[in-house]
């Protein structure tokens, strides 16, 4: 990777190269050898560990036997975001972590094999699924991220008509805009979107529910509505200087890198990323790849409490990111032309653990430090979409929609919610793969509800 | 350091590893390279009347990604002029006097033809002769190779013709493409053979190409059966060696071959009665250098077992090999699973549940951890679970106590008891 830690300038070509997929695909021999190494366990723990219950030994056996289409169907049937998940799933915490070979040699590279099979389907332009016979039931879905797409795919296979309302210019949600290109190139979720569109699902992009169409119109016009709108922008830090020009929202920042326009050349810039979650790592590694001279992650707790996955943290370290632990941002300093010139942080110390088992942190009085930076990227979580949720009149807890964990039905009849919008307060999961599973389950619940109604009214 | 020197019917070689008559022994250049690499002997590629070969000759089967699990060929005997082969044999023997060179021979079933070729090869100094009554393809269509090897009378007659003039030991190489190899082995002994070797290749078709629907291999779109060898045929070859070894009337040494890929198979063949082994496919897969580990591994094995000479291995397992009717019906083994070593892949469970005797349960302990357990009373000791288990030491087949009052008894003993009681 070309970076700018020693040079004064990074070219657009280098930036482009920096944003191509970092993890190499398995070569054919690698894939077949690895597939043959799989024990083909019975009642395999990797299946149980997969939130979407992919029959992993089956898809791997199919790679070994040369049945590539069957392999891709096995994956995508269980997980409509199977190609994306092959790249973004924390596999060592899921399937690969459960592989019995952890106890005997090394676990099977399930994620890489899943990528191999789905890459084959993408490259060979395979049609994997068919839409069901038209039921004339129409379902609206708000949001085309992995949760919404998964629900749409399943509903369309049942024969229901589906319209997705997507606020952004392109469908795919987080997979399209929120996960850095060098981990998940945009073509991958684009293929998953196309698979869903090919089943007759209509996706209205650039359409904001609450502005272009109201929540009430949706609930009136459709037989069911699924809210899968995710989360909002990064919240404000509540410190001075946040309005300066060089202060950015990590979500928007990553989205910009996925636009492929590369107008943001960070040559010679010094960047501070505030936060230590996966998005913070994404913002930091993107900054390095855009040519920044120095990138620091600033976190008020320690390495131990950081919420980024271990492999993300490792990735950040390999990219040469610096870490400022126990440093709470106190003020963003700027000059008269409104540019960021520094970040004032307050040093923190660890105290006894609170009720949640996490050690508390406390500011050390008078211990401050000014970091010399010209760009501050906020990555301290995302705002909840309270106005949208309230427009649907569904019960929520601080912006987390409350749902029935089997059907994903909200408090309002005919309205369901899945994905990040239900994540939090001990409910749901933040992973793409969980969103996909929720989409399937909500679709099954809606289908069963609509089928029952049809039987009753007949 | 054990003594690896062997003698097969008086043919001496520094170790028991010979290259079989096949493509690796096609020329002096190759055989000399092989001797440099350490091979103890070489059976020269079969000499006979001039033939023509086809292009596209070999094919192999792979299994679960492992290339050359079995190997198939439609190549015939040597296609080089006899005088060239004789000159190279002579040169090689002079250069490597302590290595064994055996001439493989195949001619029409005709006394004069046999006499003529035997005299020619013995004149250039070979240590022995191997009569090729085994090649299953091509030559068999012309009444040679397996075609004569499948008729005990022809085996006996031709062996006898050779013995009329031969000065060196005569090995008769047998075909496995026959119902009972002891018939032809016996015929060879009756014809005066000094040794038998087995097995030649097994009639085979390696595969069909799923796109062109051509056979594999094919010659201009047409295929013909070939001969199969390599690791996949070892159990077939080992049984044939054993069946001959345990017959008192087949009282000549055996040169064993068919799937010998390492020192382990060599030791198995020797324990089963072979005085030495011949190798082809393993060398074709990896080159002559593989003999280094064959020698080294066998030597270390013998040292570990405190056996001074490899000859001491020969036939040690033969008395343990018998007929089914001589097996003890009341002996029992059962599977036991070591839950510490077990990795819970559940392959034993599903194999037993679907295809054997349904006696391995998938259970949970008090902490909710999965474990597998054999219901020993229902276990018939079939070994399937231990075969499919991917982890060494996780499943052990252990001897189970005999049921009360059950003494060792074979089927044959049981039948004779039954008939005695019937007489009463």
Short mmCIF file of C-alpha atoms in Angstrom, two decimals, chain A residues 29 32-33 36 39-45 61 100-101 103-104, chain B residues 63-66 341-347 349-350 362 390-391:
data_model
loop_
_atom_site.label_atom_id
_atom_site.label_comp_id
_atom_site.label_asym_id
_atom_site.label_seq_id
_atom_site.Cartn_x
_atom_site.Cartn_y
_atom_site.Cartn_z
CA UNK A 29 -6.29 -24.81 -5.61
CA UNK A 32 -10.40 -26.94 -3.29
CA UNK A 33 -7.67 -28.05 -0.88
CA UNK A 36 -11.36 -31.06 1.06
CA UNK A 39 -14.51 -32.79 7.93
CA UNK A 40 -18.14 -32.44 6.82
CA UNK A 41 -19.27 -32.72 10.42
CA UNK A 42 -22.72 -33.97 11.22
CA UNK A 43 -24.89 -31.44 13.09
CA UNK A 44 -21.95 -29.12 12.63
CA UNK A 45 -21.29 -26.43 15.22
CA UNK A 61 -18.61 -30.09 0.13
CA UNK A 100 -14.17 -28.47 15.53
CA UNK A 101 -10.75 -28.31 13.91
CA UNK A 103 -9.29 -28.53 18.72
CA UNK A 104 -7.22 -30.59 16.30
CA UNK B 63 -9.75 -38.53 -4.44
CA UNK B 64 -10.74 -35.54 -2.34
CA UNK B 65 -8.10 -33.46 -4.03
CA UNK B 66 -5.35 -36.06 -3.70
CA UNK B 341 -9.54 -36.14 22.51
CA UNK B 342 -12.87 -36.14 20.66
CA UNK B 343 -13.53 -32.90 18.77
CA UNK B 344 -17.28 -33.54 18.39
CA UNK B 345 -17.49 -33.65 14.64
CA UNK B 346 -20.19 -36.32 15.10
CA UNK B 347 -19.04 -38.28 12.08
CA UNK B 349 -22.55 -40.87 15.23
CA UNK B 350 -23.97 -40.34 11.78
CA UNK B 362 -25.04 -37.59 21.02
CA UNK B 390 -10.58 -37.76 11.84
CA UNK B 391 -8.60 -37.58 15.09
#
